[in-house]
Amino acid sequence: MTDDGAATAGATGTLGYEQARDELIEVVRRLEAGGTTLEESLALWERGEELAEVCRHWLEGARARLDAALAGPTSPQKADDAPLRDGGGAAGDDD
């Protein structure tokens, strides 16, 4: 089990939300079941904290995307149009 924990600890940055959530559920299950040494329990707790942070990161990203989608159209399109309006508007006003 220790080798598996070390291998997944290195891959925390590449875990998707569902993977991190599923592993976190397993960590909690093992902690609740008991029967582990103090050292194993501490390692599980630390891994759980890492996984919770991964989940939190994904959820914050999802929230930001939802907020952006609900805010309305994106501003890059307006920024692209701005030079055309300035240049086109000035030429149209002179005529």
mmCIF file of N, CA and C in Angstrom:
data_model
loop_
_atom_site.group_PDB
_atom_site.id
_atom_site.type_symbol
_atom_site.label_atom_id
_atom_site.label_comp_id
_atom_site.label_asym_id
_atom_site.label_seq_id
_atom_site.Cartn_x
_atom_site.Cartn_y
_atom_site.Cartn_z
ATOM 1 N N MET A 1 0.825 -1.212 0.000
ATOM 2 C CA MET A 1 0.000 0.000 0.000
ATOM 3 C C MET A 1 0.858 1.260 0.000
ATOM 4 N N THR A 2 1.992 1.229 0.684
ATOM 5 C CA THR A 2 2.842 2.408 0.767
ATOM 6 C C THR A 2 3.342 2.811 -0.608
ATOM 7 N N ASP A 3 3.751 1.824 -1.415
ATOM 8 C CA ASP A 3 4.233 2.138 -2.759
ATOM 9 C C ASP A 3 3.142 2.761 -3.604
ATOM 10 N N ASP A 4 1.917 2.253 -3.496
ATOM 11 C CA ASP A 4 0.797 2.804 -4.252
ATOM 12 C C ASP A 4 0.534 4.244 -3.833
ATOM 13 N N GLY A 5 0.580 4.530 -2.554
ATOM 14 C CA GLY A 5 0.374 5.893 -2.063
ATOM 15 C C GLY A 5 1.441 6.829 -2.564
ATOM 16 N N ALA A 6 2.693 6.363 -2.583
ATOM 17 C CA ALA A 6 3.788 7.200 -3.072
ATOM 18 C C ALA A 6 3.636 7.461 -4.563
ATOM 19 N N ALA A 7 3.217 6.463 -5.301
ATOM 20 C CA ALA A 7 3.040 6.627 -6.749
ATOM 21 C C ALA A 7 1.916 7.612 -7.046
ATOM 22 N N THR A 8 0.814 7.500 -6.318
ATOM 23 C CA THR A 8 -0.300 8.411 -6.579
ATOM 24 C C THR A 8 -0.021 9.799 -6.042
ATOM 25 N N ALA A 9 0.810 9.903 -4.996
ATOM 26 C CA ALA A 9 1.138 11.226 -4.457
ATOM 27 C C ALA A 9 1.864 12.050 -5.504
ATOM 28 N N GLY A 10 2.718 11.409 -6.301
ATOM 29 C CA GLY A 10 3.420 12.129 -7.353
ATOM 30 C C GLY A 10 2.497 12.540 -8.479
ATOM 31 N N ALA A 11 1.385 11.838 -8.632
ATOM 32 C CA ALA A 11 0.463 12.116 -9.730
ATOM 33 C C ALA A 11 -0.698 13.004 -9.311
ATOM 34 N N THR A 12 -0.666 13.557 -8.121
ATOM 35 C CA THR A 12 -1.784 14.370 -7.627
ATOM 36 C C THR A 12 -2.105 15.505 -8.581
ATOM 37 N N GLY A 13 -1.083 16.134 -9.145
ATOM 38 C CA GLY A 13 -1.310 17.262 -10.039
ATOM 39 C C GLY A 13 -2.017 16.896 -11.326
ATOM 40 N N THR A 14 -1.999 15.627 -11.703
ATOM 41 C CA THR A 14 -2.621 15.222 -12.952
ATOM 42 C C THR A 14 -3.956 14.511 -12.753
ATOM 43 N N LEU A 15 -4.388 14.398 -11.507
ATOM 44 C CA LEU A 15 -5.656 13.720 -11.234
ATOM 45 C C LEU A 15 -6.836 14.564 -11.685
ATOM 46 N N GLY A 16 -7.808 13.908 -12.273
ATOM 47 C CA GLY A 16 -9.061 14.575 -12.564
ATOM 48 C C GLY A 16 -9.908 14.629 -11.305
ATOM 49 N N TYR A 17 -10.981 15.381 -11.362
ATOM 50 C CA TYR A 17 -11.843 15.525 -10.187
ATOM 51 C C TYR A 17 -12.384 14.177 -9.722
ATOM 52 N N GLU A 18 -12.927 13.402 -10.651
ATOM 53 C CA GLU A 18 -13.539 12.131 -10.276
ATOM 54 C C GLU A 18 -12.521 11.170 -9.683
ATOM 55 N N GLN A 19 -11.315 11.132 -10.240
ATOM 56 C CA GLN A 19 -10.270 10.262 -9.705
ATOM 57 C C GLN A 19 -9.908 10.669 -8.279
ATOM 58 N N ALA A 20 -9.704 11.971 -8.067
ATOM 59 C CA ALA A 20 -9.342 12.469 -6.740
ATOM 60 C C ALA A 20 -10.465 12.198 -5.752
ATOM 61 N N ARG A 21 -11.707 12.424 -6.175
ATOM 62 C CA ARG A 21 -12.857 12.190 -5.291
ATOM 63 C C ARG A 21 -12.959 10.728 -4.906
ATOM 64 N N ASP A 22 -12.811 9.839 -5.892
ATOM 65 C CA ASP A 22 -12.919 8.404 -5.613
ATOM 66 C C ASP A 22 -11.813 7.936 -4.675
ATOM 67 N N GLU A 23 -10.590 8.429 -4.897
ATOM 68 C CA GLU A 23 -9.495 8.047 -4.008
ATOM 69 C C GLU A 23 -9.717 8.617 -2.612
ATOM 70 N N LEU A 24 -10.239 9.833 -2.526
ATOM 71 C CA LEU A 24 -10.524 10.443 -1.227
ATOM 72 C C LEU A 24 -11.573 9.630 -0.472
ATOM 73 N N ILE A 25 -12.576 9.156 -1.164
ATOM 74 C CA ILE A 25 -13.603 8.312 -0.537
ATOM 75 C C ILE A 25 -12.959 7.055 0.038
ATOM 76 N N GLU A 26 -12.033 6.467 -0.716
ATOM 77 C CA GLU A 26 -11.343 5.263 -0.241
ATOM 78 C C GLU A 26 -10.472 5.571 0.976
ATOM 79 N N VAL A 27 -9.796 6.700 0.967
ATOM 80 C CA VAL A 27 -8.969 7.097 2.114
ATOM 81 C C VAL A 27 -9.844 7.261 3.359
ATOM 82 N N VAL A 28 -10.962 7.933 3.218
ATOM 83 C CA VAL A 28 -11.873 8.129 4.355
ATOM 84 C C VAL A 28 -12.403 6.787 4.848
ATOM 85 N N ARG A 29 -12.751 5.910 3.929
ATOM 86 C CA ARG A 29 -13.252 4.587 4.309
ATOM 87 C C ARG A 29 -12.210 3.834 5.128
ATOM 88 N N ARG A 30 -10.971 3.883 4.686
ATOM 89 C CA ARG A 30 -9.900 3.184 5.399
ATOM 90 C C ARG A 30 -9.660 3.791 6.779
ATOM 91 N N LEU A 31 -9.713 5.114 6.862
ATOM 92 C CA LEU A 31 -9.522 5.760 8.162
ATOM 93 C C LEU A 31 -10.664 5.410 9.119
ATOM 94 N N GLU A 32 -11.882 5.414 8.604
ATOM 95 C CA GLU A 32 -13.038 5.102 9.450
ATOM 96 C C GLU A 32 -13.043 3.648 9.893
ATOM 97 N N ALA A 33 -12.522 2.759 9.051
ATOM 98 C CA ALA A 33 -12.500 1.339 9.385
ATOM 99 C C ALA A 33 -11.510 1.043 10.505
ATOM 100 N N GLY A 34 -10.482 1.866 10.620
ATOM 101 C CA GLY A 34 -9.484 1.643 11.663
ATOM 102 C C GLY A 34 -8.585 0.472 11.303
ATOM 103 N N GLY A 35 -7.871 -0.014 12.304
ATOM 104 C CA GLY A 35 -7.012 -1.165 12.084
ATOM 105 C C GLY A 35 -5.681 -0.828 11.443
ATOM 106 N N THR A 36 -5.379 0.463 11.299
ATOM 107 C CA THR A 36 -4.094 0.861 10.731
ATOM 108 C C THR A 36 -3.204 1.384 11.852
ATOM 109 N N THR A 37 -1.915 1.347 11.592
ATOM 110 C CA THR A 37 -0.983 1.889 12.580
ATOM 111 C C THR A 37 -1.090 3.409 12.576
ATOM 112 N N LEU A 38 -0.502 4.006 13.592
ATOM 113 C CA LEU A 38 -0.503 5.468 13.665
ATOM 114 C C LEU A 38 0.175 6.057 12.436
ATOM 115 N N GLU A 39 1.291 5.486 12.051
ATOM 116 C CA GLU A 39 2.026 5.989 10.881
ATOM 117 C C GLU A 39 1.189 5.871 9.607
ATOM 118 N N GLU A 40 0.510 4.752 9.418
ATOM 119 C CA GLU A 40 -0.363 4.570 8.253
ATOM 120 C C GLU A 40 -1.528 5.561 8.288
ATOM 121 N N SER A 41 -2.089 5.751 9.458
ATOM 122 C CA SER A 41 -3.204 6.690 9.605
ATOM 123 C C SER A 41 -2.779 8.115 9.255
ATOM 124 N N LEU A 42 -1.593 8.500 9.727
ATOM 125 C CA LEU A 42 -1.083 9.838 9.399
ATOM 126 C C LEU A 42 -0.835 9.986 7.899
ATOM 127 N N ALA A 43 -0.289 8.957 7.279
ATOM 128 C CA ALA A 43 -0.046 9.004 5.835
ATOM 129 C C ALA A 43 -1.367 9.099 5.066
ATOM 130 N N LEU A 44 -2.369 8.342 5.515
ATOM 131 C CA LEU A 44 -3.682 8.412 4.878
ATOM 132 C C LEU A 44 -4.287 9.801 5.049
ATOM 133 N N TRP A 45 -4.171 10.359 6.241
ATOM 134 C CA TRP A 45 -4.714 11.693 6.504
ATOM 135 C C TRP A 45 -4.059 12.722 5.578
ATOM 136 N N GLU A 46 -2.734 12.669 5.464
ATOM 137 C CA GLU A 46 -2.019 13.611 4.596
ATOM 138 C C GLU A 46 -2.443 13.444 3.143
ATOM 139 N N ARG A 47 -2.601 12.199 2.713
ATOM 140 C CA ARG A 47 -3.049 11.950 1.337
ATOM 141 C C ARG A 47 -4.462 12.495 1.152
ATOM 142 N N GLY A 48 -5.297 12.316 2.146
ATOM 143 C CA GLY A 48 -6.657 12.852 2.074
ATOM 144 C C GLY A 48 -6.665 14.360 1.936
ATOM 145 N N GLU A 49 -5.781 15.024 2.658
ATOM 146 C CA GLU A 49 -5.673 16.482 2.550
ATOM 147 C C GLU A 49 -5.260 16.892 1.135
ATOM 148 N N GLU A 50 -4.300 16.172 0.558
ATOM 149 C CA GLU A 50 -3.864 16.463 -0.817
ATOM 150 C C GLU A 50 -5.019 16.279 -1.801
ATOM 151 N N LEU A 51 -5.735 15.182 -1.647
ATOM 152 C CA LEU A 51 -6.853 14.895 -2.545
ATOM 153 C C LEU A 51 -7.978 15.910 -2.391
ATOM 154 N N ALA A 52 -8.236 16.328 -1.161
ATOM 155 C CA ALA A 52 -9.268 17.343 -0.928
ATOM 156 C C ALA A 52 -8.882 18.646 -1.622
ATOM 157 N N GLU A 53 -7.599 18.980 -1.608
ATOM 158 C CA GLU A 53 -7.131 20.199 -2.279
ATOM 159 C C GLU A 53 -7.302 20.090 -3.787
ATOM 160 N N VAL A 54 -7.026 18.915 -4.346
ATOM 161 C CA VAL A 54 -7.227 18.702 -5.780
ATOM 162 C C VAL A 54 -8.707 18.901 -6.122
ATOM 163 N N CYS A 55 -9.576 18.300 -5.332
ATOM 164 C CA CYS A 55 -11.020 18.454 -5.569
ATOM 165 C C CYS A 55 -11.436 19.919 -5.452
ATOM 166 N N ARG A 56 -10.927 20.599 -4.434
ATOM 167 C CA ARG A 56 -11.253 22.010 -4.233
ATOM 168 C C ARG A 56 -10.807 22.838 -5.443
ATOM 169 N N HIS A 57 -9.626 22.538 -5.959
ATOM 170 C CA HIS A 57 -9.111 23.250 -7.129
ATOM 171 C C HIS A 57 -10.037 23.063 -8.330
ATOM 172 N N TRP A 58 -10.443 21.815 -8.593
ATOM 173 C CA TRP A 58 -11.340 21.545 -9.719
ATOM 174 C C TRP A 58 -12.688 22.251 -9.535
ATOM 175 N N LEU A 59 -13.218 22.208 -8.325
ATOM 176 C CA LEU A 59 -14.522 22.830 -8.081
ATOM 177 C C LEU A 59 -14.458 24.350 -8.199
ATOM 178 N N GLU A 60 -13.363 24.955 -7.741
ATOM 179 C CA GLU A 60 -13.209 26.403 -7.899
ATOM 180 C C GLU A 60 -13.104 26.777 -9.368
ATOM 181 N N GLY A 61 -12.408 25.955 -10.151
ATOM 182 C CA GLY A 61 -12.310 26.194 -11.590
ATOM 183 C C GLY A 61 -13.668 26.084 -12.272
ATOM 184 N N ALA A 62 -14.422 25.084 -11.868
ATOM 185 C CA ALA A 62 -15.766 24.913 -12.434
ATOM 186 C C ALA A 62 -16.657 26.099 -12.069
ATOM 187 N N ARG A 63 -16.536 26.573 -10.824
ATOM 188 C CA ARG A 63 -17.332 27.727 -10.385
ATOM 189 C C ARG A 63 -16.971 28.962 -11.196
ATOM 190 N N ALA A 64 -15.691 29.165 -11.438
ATOM 191 C CA ALA A 64 -15.252 30.319 -12.222
ATOM 192 C C ALA A 64 -15.785 30.241 -13.648
ATOM 193 N N ARG A 65 -15.782 29.049 -14.232
ATOM 194 C CA ARG A 65 -16.314 28.891 -15.587
ATOM 195 C C ARG A 65 -17.811 29.149 -15.630
ATOM 196 N N LEU A 66 -18.523 28.663 -14.613
ATOM 197 C CA LEU A 66 -19.967 28.918 -14.549
ATOM 198 C C LEU A 66 -20.255 30.405 -14.391
ATOM 199 N N ASP A 67 -19.523 31.050 -13.506
ATOM 200 C CA ASP A 67 -19.714 32.485 -13.304
ATOM 201 C C ASP A 67 -19.448 33.254 -14.595
ATOM 202 N N ALA A 68 -18.401 32.868 -15.322
ATOM 203 C CA ALA A 68 -18.077 33.539 -16.581
ATOM 204 C C ALA A 68 -19.174 33.304 -17.618
ATOM 205 N N ALA A 69 -19.697 32.086 -17.666
ATOM 206 C CA ALA A 69 -20.754 31.780 -18.626
ATOM 207 C C ALA A 69 -22.037 32.540 -18.296
ATOM 208 N N LEU A 70 -22.335 32.676 -17.018
ATOM 209 C CA LEU A 70 -23.539 33.384 -16.603
ATOM 210 C C LEU A 70 -23.407 34.895 -16.748
ATOM 211 N N ALA A 71 -22.170 35.381 -16.794
ATOM 212 C CA ALA A 71 -21.938 36.823 -16.898
ATOM 213 C C ALA A 71 -22.307 37.360 -18.274
ATOM 214 N N GLY A 72 -22.357 36.525 -19.271
ATOM 215 C CA GLY A 72 -22.738 36.972 -20.601
ATOM 216 C C GLY A 72 -21.638 36.750 -21.612
ATOM 217 N N PRO A 73 -21.741 37.434 -22.752
ATOM 218 C CA PRO A 73 -20.759 37.237 -23.820
ATOM 219 C C PRO A 73 -19.357 37.617 -23.350
ATOM 220 N N THR A 74 -18.387 36.978 -23.959
ATOM 221 C CA THR A 74 -17.001 37.240 -23.576
ATOM 222 C C THR A 74 -16.534 38.560 -24.143
ATOM 223 N N SER A 75 -15.618 39.203 -23.477
ATOM 224 C CA SER A 75 -15.141 40.509 -23.900
ATOM 225 C C SER A 75 -14.083 40.477 -25.002
ATOM 226 N N PRO A 76 -13.347 39.350 -25.265
ATOM 227 C CA PRO A 76 -12.358 39.387 -26.339
ATOM 228 C C PRO A 76 -12.948 39.770 -27.690
ATOM 229 N N GLN A 77 -14.176 39.361 -27.992
ATOM 230 C CA GLN A 77 -14.793 39.715 -29.261
ATOM 231 C C GLN A 77 -14.978 41.232 -29.336
ATOM 232 N N LYS A 78 -15.423 41.847 -28.256
ATOM 233 C CA LYS A 78 -15.592 43.294 -28.239
ATOM 234 C C LYS A 78 -14.250 43.994 -28.393
ATOM 235 N N ALA A 79 -13.219 43.449 -27.769
ATOM 236 C CA ALA A 79 -11.890 44.048 -27.876
ATOM 237 C C ALA A 79 -11.381 43.962 -29.313
ATOM 238 N N ASP A 80 -11.682 42.866 -30.014
ATOM 239 C CA ASP A 80 -11.269 42.728 -31.413
ATOM 240 C C ASP A 80 -11.998 43.731 -32.299
ATOM 241 N N ASP A 81 -13.243 44.011 -31.989
ATOM 242 C CA ASP A 81 -14.038 44.938 -32.790
ATOM 243 C C ASP A 81 -13.655 46.392 -32.542
ATOM 244 N N ALA A 82 -13.110 46.697 -31.393
ATOM 245 C CA ALA A 82 -12.831 48.083 -31.015
ATOM 246 C C ALA A 82 -11.965 48.823 -32.035
ATOM 247 N N PRO A 83 -10.846 48.276 -32.522
ATOM 248 C CA PRO A 83 -10.054 49.025 -33.496
ATOM 249 C C PRO A 83 -10.818 49.293 -34.790
ATOM 250 N N LEU A 84 -11.673 48.351 -35.190
ATOM 251 C CA LEU A 84 -12.449 48.550 -36.410
ATOM 252 C C LEU A 84 -13.473 49.664 -36.225
ATOM 253 N N ARG A 85 -14.114 49.706 -35.068
ATOM 254 C CA ARG A 85 -15.098 50.756 -34.824
ATOM 255 C C ARG A 85 -14.431 52.118 -34.766
ATOM 256 N N ASP A 86 -13.281 52.192 -34.101
ATOM 257 C CA ASP A 86 -12.595 53.480 -33.997
ATOM 258 C C ASP A 86 -12.168 53.968 -35.374
ATOM 259 N N GLY A 87 -11.558 53.058 -36.141
ATOM 260 C CA GLY A 87 -11.090 53.445 -37.471
ATOM 261 C C GLY A 87 -12.248 53.668 -38.413
ATOM 262 N N GLY A 88 -13.240 52.785 -38.387
ATOM 263 C CA GLY A 88 -14.385 52.893 -39.284
ATOM 264 C C GLY A 88 -15.283 54.064 -38.927
ATOM 265 N N GLY A 89 -15.461 54.311 -37.649
ATOM 266 C CA GLY A 89 -16.311 55.414 -37.202
ATOM 267 C C GLY A 89 -15.733 56.746 -37.578
ATOM 268 N N ALA A 90 -14.435 56.897 -37.477
ATOM 269 C CA ALA A 90 -13.799 58.164 -37.799
ATOM 270 C C ALA A 90 -13.917 58.446 -39.292
ATOM 271 N N ALA A 91 -13.769 57.426 -40.120
ATOM 272 C CA ALA A 91 -13.851 57.610 -41.571
ATOM 273 C C ALA A 91 -15.307 57.919 -41.962
ATOM 274 N N GLY A 92 -16.253 57.259 -41.331
ATOM 275 C CA GLY A 92 -17.663 57.478 -41.645
ATOM 276 C C GLY A 92 -18.141 58.843 -41.226
ATOM 277 N N ASP A 93 -17.595 59.407 -40.148
ATOM 278 C CA ASP A 93 -18.015 60.722 -39.668
ATOM 279 C C ASP A 93 -17.500 61.835 -40.567
ATOM 280 N N ASP A 94 -16.354 61.620 -41.219
ATOM 281 C CA ASP A 94 -15.777 62.650 -42.078
ATOM 282 C C ASP A 94 -16.570 62.814 -43.372
ATOM 283 N N ASP A 95 -17.259 61.787 -43.810
ATOM 284 C CA ASP A 95 -17.988 61.874 -45.079
ATOM 285 C C ASP A 95 -19.165 62.708 -44.972
#
